[in-house]
mmCIF file of C-alpha atoms in Angstrom:
data_model
loop_
_atom_site.group_PDB
_atom_site.id
_atom_site.type_symbol
_atom_site.label_atom_id
_atom_site.label_comp_id
_atom_site.label_asym_id
_atom_site.label_seq_id
_atom_site.Cartn_x
_atom_site.Cartn_y
_atom_site.Cartn_z
ATOM 1 C CA MET Q 41 76.591 15.499 -224.001
ATOM 2 C CA VAL Q 42 73.940 14.557 -221.467
ATOM 3 C CA VAL Q 43 76.453 12.915 -219.132
ATOM 4 C CA ALA Q 44 78.759 15.920 -219.315
ATOM 5 C CA PHE Q 45 75.822 18.248 -218.755
ATOM 6 C CA ILE Q 46 74.613 16.384 -215.679
ATOM 7 C CA PHE Q 47 78.131 16.276 -214.234
ATOM 8 C CA LEU Q 48 78.750 19.986 -214.838
ATOM 9 C CA ALA Q 49 75.312 21.053 -213.624
ATOM 10 C CA SER Q 50 75.612 19.108 -210.375
ATOM 11 C CA MET Q 51 79.152 20.415 -209.838
ATOM 12 C CA THR Q 52 78.111 24.006 -210.462
ATOM 13 C CA LEU Q 53 74.974 23.937 -208.345
ATOM 14 C CA LEU Q 54 76.395 21.901 -205.456
ATOM 15 C CA CYS Q 55 79.453 24.158 -205.248
ATOM 16 C CA ALA Q 56 77.153 27.189 -205.318
ATOM 17 C CA MET Q 57 75.224 25.711 -202.401
ATOM 18 C CA GLY Q 58 78.545 25.140 -200.664
ATOM 19 C CA VAL Q 59 79.412 28.827 -200.997
ATOM 20 C CA VAL Q 60 76.242 29.765 -199.169
ATOM 21 C CA LEU Q 61 76.215 27.024 -196.550
ATOM 22 C CA SER Q 62 79.831 26.421 -195.509
ATOM 23 C CA ARG Q 63 80.834 27.811 -192.141
ATOM 24 C CA ASN Q 64 84.435 28.515 -193.046
ATOM 25 C CA VAL Q 65 84.939 31.513 -195.320
ATOM 26 C CA VAL Q 66 87.986 29.959 -197.016
ATOM 27 C CA HIS Q 67 85.888 26.913 -197.868
ATOM 28 C CA SER Q 68 83.336 29.281 -199.381
ATOM 29 C CA ALA Q 69 86.026 30.760 -201.638
ATOM 30 C CA LEU Q 70 87.212 27.325 -202.755
ATOM 31 C CA PHE Q 71 83.644 26.201 -203.440
ATOM 32 C CA MET Q 72 83.217 29.367 -205.497
ATOM 33 C CA SER Q 73 86.196 28.443 -207.670
ATOM 34 C CA GLY Q 74 84.702 24.978 -208.163
ATOM 35 C CA SER Q 75 81.460 26.534 -209.308
ATOM 36 C CA PHE Q 76 83.372 28.760 -211.745
ATOM 37 C CA LEU Q 77 85.140 25.692 -213.140
ATOM 38 C CA GLY Q 78 81.754 24.120 -213.793
ATOM 39 C CA VAL Q 79 80.655 27.233 -215.685
ATOM 40 C CA ALA Q 80 83.889 27.058 -217.716
ATOM 41 C CA GLY Q 81 82.960 23.494 -218.684
ATOM 42 C CA PHE Q 82 79.571 24.771 -219.807
ATOM 43 C CA PHE Q 83 81.335 27.335 -221.990
ATOM 44 C CA VAL Q 84 83.294 24.549 -223.668
ATOM 45 C CA MET Q 85 80.042 22.680 -224.287
ATOM 46 C CA LEU Q 86 78.536 25.854 -225.754
ATOM 47 C CA ASN Q 87 81.212 26.230 -228.472
ATOM 48 C CA SER Q 88 83.170 28.994 -226.739
ATOM 49 C CA PRO Q 89 86.510 27.483 -225.739
ATOM 50 C CA ALA Q 90 88.254 30.866 -225.741
ATOM 51 C CA LEU Q 91 85.720 32.205 -223.250
ATOM 52 C CA ALA Q 92 86.246 29.095 -221.115
ATOM 53 C CA ALA Q 93 89.964 29.897 -221.057
ATOM 54 C CA PHE Q 94 89.149 33.470 -219.996
ATOM 55 C CA GLN Q 95 86.867 32.102 -217.303
ATOM 56 C CA VAL Q 96 89.549 29.819 -215.874
ATOM 57 C CA LEU Q 97 92.213 32.535 -216.019
ATOM 58 C CA ILE Q 98 90.164 35.397 -214.632
ATOM 59 C CA TYR Q 99 87.682 33.793 -212.262
ATOM 60 C CA VAL Q 100 89.327 30.586 -211.079
ATOM 61 C CA GLY Q 101 92.731 32.248 -211.028
ATOM 62 C CA ALA Q 102 92.533 35.944 -210.367
ATOM 63 C CA VAL Q 103 89.206 36.620 -208.655
ATOM 64 C CA THR Q 104 89.568 33.674 -206.285
ATOM 65 C CA VAL Q 105 93.063 34.806 -205.301
ATOM 66 C CA VAL Q 106 91.880 38.376 -204.758
ATOM 67 C CA ILE Q 107 88.999 37.158 -202.597
ATOM 68 C CA LEU Q 108 91.352 34.906 -200.623
ATOM 69 C CA PHE Q 109 93.537 37.948 -199.982
ATOM 70 C CA GLY Q 110 90.456 39.833 -198.845
ATOM 71 C CA ILE Q 111 89.617 36.985 -196.469
ATOM 72 C CA MET Q 112 93.183 36.988 -195.173
ATOM 73 C CA PHE Q 113 93.014 40.698 -194.369
ATOM 74 C CA THR Q 114 89.526 40.875 -192.909
ATOM 75 C CA GLN Q 115 88.846 37.685 -190.940
ATOM 76 C CA ARG Q 116 89.889 36.798 -187.478
ATOM 77 C CA PRO Q 117 90.228 33.064 -186.885
ATOM 78 C CA GLN Q 118 87.197 31.907 -185.013
ATOM 79 C CA VAL Q 119 85.030 28.893 -184.571
ATOM 80 C CA ARG Q 120 81.522 29.603 -185.745
ATOM 81 C CA ARG Q 121 78.275 27.919 -185.068
ATOM 82 C CA PHE Q 122 76.116 27.516 -188.138
ATOM 83 C CA GLY Q 123 73.502 29.927 -186.852
ATOM 84 C CA SER Q 124 75.992 32.753 -186.469
ATOM 85 C CA ILE Q 125 76.884 32.980 -190.159
ATOM 86 C CA LEU Q 126 73.366 33.963 -191.188
ATOM 87 C CA GLN Q 127 71.502 37.170 -190.706
ATOM 88 C CA ARG Q 128 68.229 37.627 -188.907
ATOM 89 C CA GLN Q 129 66.215 37.598 -192.126
ATOM 90 C CA ARG Q 130 67.319 34.081 -193.035
ATOM 91 C CA TRP Q 131 63.861 32.663 -193.738
ATOM 92 C CA SER Q 132 62.502 35.634 -195.628
ATOM 93 C CA GLY Q 133 65.730 35.666 -197.655
ATOM 94 C CA PHE Q 134 65.328 31.949 -198.331
ATOM 95 C CA PHE Q 135 61.800 32.369 -199.619
ATOM 96 C CA VAL Q 136 62.731 35.406 -201.718
ATOM 97 C CA ALA Q 137 65.565 33.398 -203.305
ATOM 98 C CA ILE Q 138 63.270 30.421 -203.951
ATOM 99 C CA GLY Q 139 60.810 32.827 -205.554
ATOM 100 C CA VAL Q 140 63.458 34.451 -207.746
ATOM 101 C CA GLY Q 141 64.889 31.120 -208.890
ATOM 102 C CA ALA Q 142 61.490 29.565 -209.564
ATOM 103 C CA PHE Q 143 60.249 32.674 -211.372
ATOM 104 C CA LEU Q 144 63.331 32.832 -213.606
ATOM 105 C CA ALA Q 145 63.221 29.106 -214.376
ATOM 106 C CA TYR Q 146 59.487 29.326 -215.133
ATOM 107 C CA MET Q 147 59.877 32.338 -217.421
ATOM 108 C CA MET Q 148 62.794 30.721 -219.257
ATOM 109 C CA GLY Q 149 60.870 27.490 -219.740
ATOM 110 C CA LEU Q 150 57.673 29.256 -220.777
ATOM 111 C CA GLN Q 151 59.009 30.330 -224.161
ATOM 112 C CA ASN Q 152 59.002 28.076 -227.146
ATOM 113 C CA TRP Q 153 62.644 27.393 -227.939
ATOM 114 C CA ASP Q 154 61.984 24.704 -230.529
ATOM 115 C CA TYR Q 155 63.493 26.698 -233.378
ATOM 116 C CA THR Q 156 66.877 27.004 -231.672
ATOM 117 C CA GLU Q 157 69.736 24.640 -232.272
ATOM 118 C CA PRO Q 158 73.310 24.613 -231.039
ATOM 119 C CA GLY Q 159 76.327 25.467 -233.129
ATOM 120 C CA ASN Q 160 75.824 29.175 -233.854
ATOM 121 C CA GLY Q 161 78.476 30.484 -231.507
ATOM 122 C CA PRO Q 162 81.907 31.751 -232.579
ATOM 123 C CA ARG Q 163 83.951 28.630 -232.097
ATOM 124 C CA GLU Q 164 87.056 30.184 -233.655
ATOM 125 C CA VAL Q 165 88.991 32.728 -231.642
ATOM 126 C CA SER Q 166 89.109 34.969 -234.718
ATOM 127 C CA GLY Q 167 85.308 35.101 -234.707
ATOM 128 C CA LEU Q 168 85.325 36.198 -231.058
ATOM 129 C CA GLY Q 169 87.908 38.869 -231.893
ATOM 130 C CA GLU Q 170 85.786 40.174 -234.742
ATOM 131 C CA ILE Q 171 82.785 40.392 -232.428
ATOM 132 C CA LEU Q 172 84.787 42.258 -229.793
ATOM 133 C CA LEU Q 173 86.021 44.763 -232.371
ATOM 134 C CA GLY Q 174 82.616 45.142 -234.015
ATOM 135 C CA VAL Q 175 83.784 44.335 -237.529
ATOM 136 C CA ASN Q 176 82.654 41.852 -240.161
ATOM 137 C CA GLY Q 177 78.951 41.855 -239.379
ATOM 138 C CA ALA Q 178 79.151 42.109 -235.591
ATOM 139 C CA PRO Q 179 77.303 45.002 -233.921
ATOM 140 C CA PRO Q 180 79.574 48.059 -234.280
ATOM 141 C CA ILE Q 181 78.785 49.213 -230.736
ATOM 142 C CA PHE Q 182 81.297 46.652 -229.506
ATOM 143 C CA SER Q 183 84.247 48.773 -230.595
ATOM 144 C CA LEU Q 184 83.010 51.545 -228.302
ATOM 145 C CA LEU Q 185 82.221 49.146 -225.451
ATOM 146 C CA PHE Q 186 85.695 47.631 -225.715
ATOM 147 C CA GLU Q 187 87.332 51.031 -225.161
ATOM 148 C CA VAL Q 188 84.908 51.940 -222.365
ATOM 149 C CA ILE Q 189 85.739 48.680 -220.591
ATOM 150 C CA SER Q 190 89.449 49.429 -220.729
ATOM 151 C CA ILE Q 191 88.885 52.868 -219.179
ATOM 152 C CA LEU Q 192 86.624 51.286 -216.551
ATOM 153 C CA LEU Q 193 89.333 48.825 -215.575
ATOM 154 C CA LEU Q 194 91.869 51.647 -215.207
ATOM 155 C CA VAL Q 195 89.432 53.649 -213.060
ATOM 156 C CA ALA Q 196 88.708 50.570 -210.935
ATOM 157 C CA VAL Q 197 92.395 49.930 -210.299
ATOM 158 C CA ILE Q 198 92.965 53.536 -209.223
ATOM 159 C CA ALA Q 199 89.787 53.498 -207.110
ATOM 160 C CA ALA Q 200 90.827 50.293 -205.344
ATOM 161 C CA ILE Q 201 94.194 51.851 -204.476
ATOM 162 C CA VAL Q 202 92.619 55.098 -203.248
ATOM 163 C CA VAL Q 203 89.863 53.448 -201.215
ATOM 164 C CA SER Q 204 92.054 50.920 -199.452
ATOM 165 C CA ARG Q 205 95.030 53.233 -198.900
ATOM 166 C CA ARG Q 206 96.108 53.408 -195.311
ATOM 167 C CA LYS Q 207 96.247 56.955 -194.071
ATOM 168 C CA THR Q 208 98.664 57.782 -191.289
ATOM 169 C CA GLY Q 209 97.143 57.852 -187.842
ATOM 170 C CA GLU Q 210 94.105 55.831 -188.870
ATOM 171 C CA GLY Q 211 93.086 52.262 -188.520
ATOM 172 C CA ILE Q 212 95.017 49.527 -186.819
ATOM 173 C CA ASP Q 213 98.119 51.080 -185.354
ATOM 174 C CA ARG Q 214 98.531 48.704 -182.502
ATOM 175 C CA PRO Q 215 101.320 49.351 -180.050
ATOM 176 C CA GLY Q 216 103.842 46.567 -180.007
ATOM 177 C CA SER Q 217 103.438 45.658 -183.641
ATOM 178 C CA ASP Q 218 105.878 43.476 -185.533
ATOM 179 C CA ARG Q 219 108.419 46.119 -186.370
ATOM 180 C CA GLU Q 220 109.029 47.143 -182.762
ATOM 181 C CA GLU Q 221 109.396 43.540 -181.716
ATOM 182 C CA VAL Q 222 111.994 43.012 -184.386
ATOM 183 C CA SER Q 223 114.001 46.052 -183.315
ATOM 184 C CA ARG Q 224 113.843 45.001 -179.720
ATOM 185 C CA MET G 231 73.615 -4.798 -229.131
ATOM 186 C CA PRO G 232 69.945 -4.872 -228.098
ATOM 187 C CA PRO G 233 67.838 -1.985 -229.382
ATOM 188 C CA GLN G 234 67.100 -0.716 -225.866
ATOM 189 C CA ALA G 235 70.787 -0.247 -225.141
ATOM 190 C CA GLN G 236 71.293 1.449 -228.505
ATOM 191 C CA GLN G 237 68.375 3.758 -227.731
ATOM 192 C CA PHE G 238 69.814 4.532 -224.304
ATOM 193 C CA LEU G 239 73.195 5.385 -225.823
ATOM 194 C CA ASP G 240 71.496 7.614 -228.380
ATOM 195 C CA GLN G 241 69.721 9.418 -225.579
ATOM 196 C CA LEU G 242 73.020 9.939 -223.786
ATOM 197 C CA ASN G 243 74.567 11.426 -226.923
ATOM 198 C CA ALA G 244 71.607 13.634 -227.806
ATOM 199 C CA THR G 245 72.055 17.379 -228.023
ATOM 200 C CA LEU G 246 70.542 19.281 -225.159
ATOM 201 C CA PRO G 247 67.693 21.768 -225.517
ATOM 202 C CA LEU G 248 68.309 25.410 -224.687
ATOM 203 C CA GLU G 249 66.059 25.200 -221.626
ATOM 204 C CA ALA G 250 68.563 22.988 -219.793
ATOM 205 C CA TYR G 251 71.241 25.690 -219.745
ATOM 206 C CA LEU G 252 68.707 28.410 -218.983
ATOM 207 C CA ILE G 253 67.329 26.535 -215.987
ATOM 208 C CA VAL G 254 70.815 25.839 -214.609
ATOM 209 C CA GLY G 255 71.533 29.570 -214.960
ATOM 210 C CA ALA G 256 68.278 30.468 -213.210
ATOM 211 C CA LEU G 257 68.954 28.083 -210.315
ATOM 212 C CA MET G 258 72.508 29.385 -209.937
ATOM 213 C CA PHE G 259 71.186 32.949 -209.899
ATOM 214 C CA GLY G 260 68.670 31.960 -207.227
ATOM 215 C CA ILE G 261 71.400 30.424 -205.060
ATOM 216 C CA GLY G 262 73.431 33.623 -205.463
ATOM 217 C CA VAL G 263 70.441 35.737 -204.398
ATOM 218 C CA TRP G 264 69.934 33.496 -201.385
ATOM 219 C CA GLY G 265 73.528 33.836 -200.237
ATOM 220 C CA ALA G 266 73.622 37.579 -200.804
ATOM 221 C CA LEU G 267 70.475 37.961 -198.702
ATOM 222 C CA VAL G 268 71.210 35.665 -195.778
ATOM 223 C CA ARG G 269 74.971 35.682 -195.195
ATOM 224 C CA ARG G 270 76.450 38.132 -192.707
ATOM 225 C CA ASN G 271 80.012 38.233 -193.974
ATOM 226 C CA ALA G 272 80.550 40.921 -196.613
ATOM 227 C CA VAL G 273 83.221 38.882 -198.432
ATOM 228 C CA VAL G 274 80.802 35.974 -198.818
ATOM 229 C CA VAL G 275 78.210 38.422 -200.113
ATOM 230 C CA PHE G 276 80.745 39.398 -202.808
ATOM 231 C CA MET G 277 81.229 35.741 -203.679
ATOM 232 C CA CYS G 278 77.488 35.317 -204.084
ATOM 233 C CA ILE G 279 77.350 38.364 -206.350
ATOM 234 C CA GLU G 280 80.049 36.722 -208.467
ATOM 235 C CA LEU G 281 77.863 33.614 -208.611
ATOM 236 C CA MET G 282 74.966 35.691 -209.927
ATOM 237 C CA ILE G 283 77.211 37.306 -212.555
ATOM 238 C CA ASN G 284 78.388 33.876 -213.665
ATOM 239 C CA ALA G 285 74.824 32.645 -213.967
ATOM 240 C CA VAL G 286 74.004 35.574 -216.252
ATOM 241 C CA ASN G 287 77.154 34.862 -218.278
ATOM 242 C CA LEU G 288 76.083 31.252 -218.715
ATOM 243 C CA THR G 289 72.691 32.401 -219.975
ATOM 244 C CA LEU G 290 74.286 34.876 -222.400
ATOM 245 C CA VAL G 291 76.618 32.277 -223.890
ATOM 246 C CA ALA G 292 73.801 29.738 -224.161
ATOM 247 C CA PHE G 293 71.715 32.233 -226.114
ATOM 248 C CA ALA G 294 74.699 33.120 -228.294
ATOM 249 C CA ASP G 295 75.194 29.490 -229.211
ATOM 250 C CA TYR G 296 71.553 28.520 -229.687
ATOM 251 C CA LEU G 297 69.778 31.489 -231.272
ATOM 252 C CA PRO G 298 70.152 31.339 -235.060
ATOM 253 C CA ASN G 299 70.301 35.069 -235.795
ATOM 254 C CA ALA G 300 72.291 36.253 -232.790
ATOM 255 C CA GLY G 301 75.622 35.984 -234.607
ATOM 256 C CA GLY G 302 77.355 34.962 -231.399
ATOM 257 C CA ALA G 303 77.231 38.492 -229.979
ATOM 258 C CA GLY G 304 76.419 37.140 -226.521
ATOM 259 C CA VAL G 305 79.984 35.861 -226.191
ATOM 260 C CA GLY G 306 81.235 39.417 -226.705
ATOM 261 C CA TYR G 307 78.862 40.651 -224.030
ATOM 262 C CA ALA G 308 80.089 37.885 -221.730
ATOM 263 C CA VAL G 309 83.674 39.162 -222.114
ATOM 264 C CA LEU G 310 82.506 42.657 -221.193
ATOM 265 C CA VAL G 311 80.604 41.291 -218.187
ATOM 266 C CA ILE G 312 83.726 39.446 -217.007
ATOM 267 C CA ALA G 313 85.707 42.714 -217.176
ATOM 268 C CA VAL G 314 83.037 44.624 -215.236
ATOM 269 C CA ALA G 315 82.894 41.857 -212.618
ATOM 270 C CA ALA G 316 86.663 41.993 -212.173
ATOM 271 C CA ALA G 317 86.462 45.756 -211.622
ATOM 272 C CA GLU G 318 83.578 45.247 -209.188
ATOM 273 C CA VAL G 319 85.410 42.704 -207.073
ATOM 274 C CA ALA G 320 88.538 44.897 -206.899
ATOM 275 C CA VAL G 321 86.622 47.959 -205.710
ATOM 276 C CA GLY G 322 84.328 45.935 -203.458
ATOM 277 C CA LEU G 323 87.145 44.222 -201.623
ATOM 278 C CA ALA G 324 88.917 47.567 -201.240
ATOM 279 C CA ILE G 325 85.759 48.929 -199.589
ATOM 280 C CA ALA G 326 85.550 45.848 -197.332
ATOM 281 C CA LEU G 327 89.188 46.385 -196.348
ATOM 282 C CA ALA G 328 88.590 50.057 -195.539
ATOM 283 C CA VAL G 329 85.504 49.193 -193.498
ATOM 284 C CA TYR G 330 87.398 46.505 -191.587
ATOM 285 C CA ARG G 331 90.131 48.992 -190.763
ATOM 286 C CA SER G 332 87.754 51.482 -189.188
ATOM 287 C CA ARG G 333 85.056 49.188 -187.740
ATOM 288 C CA LYS G 334 87.003 45.956 -186.997
ATOM 289 C CA THR G 335 84.249 43.882 -188.597
ATOM 290 C CA VAL G 336 82.863 43.015 -192.017
ATOM 291 C CA ASN G 337 79.522 41.665 -190.831
ATOM 292 C CA VAL G 338 76.945 43.529 -192.845
ATOM 293 C CA ASP G 339 74.397 43.645 -190.033
ATOM 294 C CA GLU G 340 76.828 45.420 -187.709
ATOM 295 C CA ILE G 341 77.782 48.118 -190.220
ATOM 296 C CA ASN G 342 74.921 50.553 -189.796
ATOM 297 C CA LEU G 343 76.711 53.855 -190.341
ATOM 298 C CA MET G 344 74.214 55.018 -192.960
ATOM 299 C CA LYS G 345 71.137 53.874 -191.073
ATOM 300 C CA GLY G 346 68.869 56.822 -190.331
#
């Protein structure tokens, strides 16, 4: 357990540092998927293998691909110096982040967690399903939250289409685009 | 096998305290805050927000597994958080795409349309 924990923790945290510090945006996205894989390993260690499968499917698969598409549409290829990827408030941001991380770690470690022990999570998928539907002793609010989440996903899909729709006469309508070159 | 080696192997197989997961989650959240504050590229800022969401998910699942009376409800909340994060990244990247179309950049310090 300790070996697996050290491996997963170093993988997660080093890949998270790589997201922040790498100069290439595509490398940032790949580091992000590595960090998500580390978190999926933590979920397996924490008796939630179904959630680890969700994590790999949704984050490592879908979100990374969506972000790579976003990078493909919004970045021009360019060589960057390291200084040009950061904003002007780099040092104040660094100290704020150090403060947030140290404060959270301190507050988490301050409590007395001696009475806790592992093994209480829903290891079976049926237990996770009962929690999500709010039956069999789970909080009944989950049945409402489940429906609200489905509506939220529908609204988000429609909103993404509406926001990123290309209106005629707007945006990049360069003369001499691909279609004219093909017809010529 | 000498007793020291047996003791070392026992230490390697010991169950971890809850604080270990919580501190990894806190450090990951701090790294996400750092990136969201200092990076210029809006897409990287989205990635760092995803890192923060994952750190919170890790904390939720750790509590669900370790707290005796939680009943594992944190795993259910983690599923809901994953769904909200997926919606957030879809809408956020659509906004970044729309901004890139009109401003030709996604650097957050050059997009000052709403600055008074």
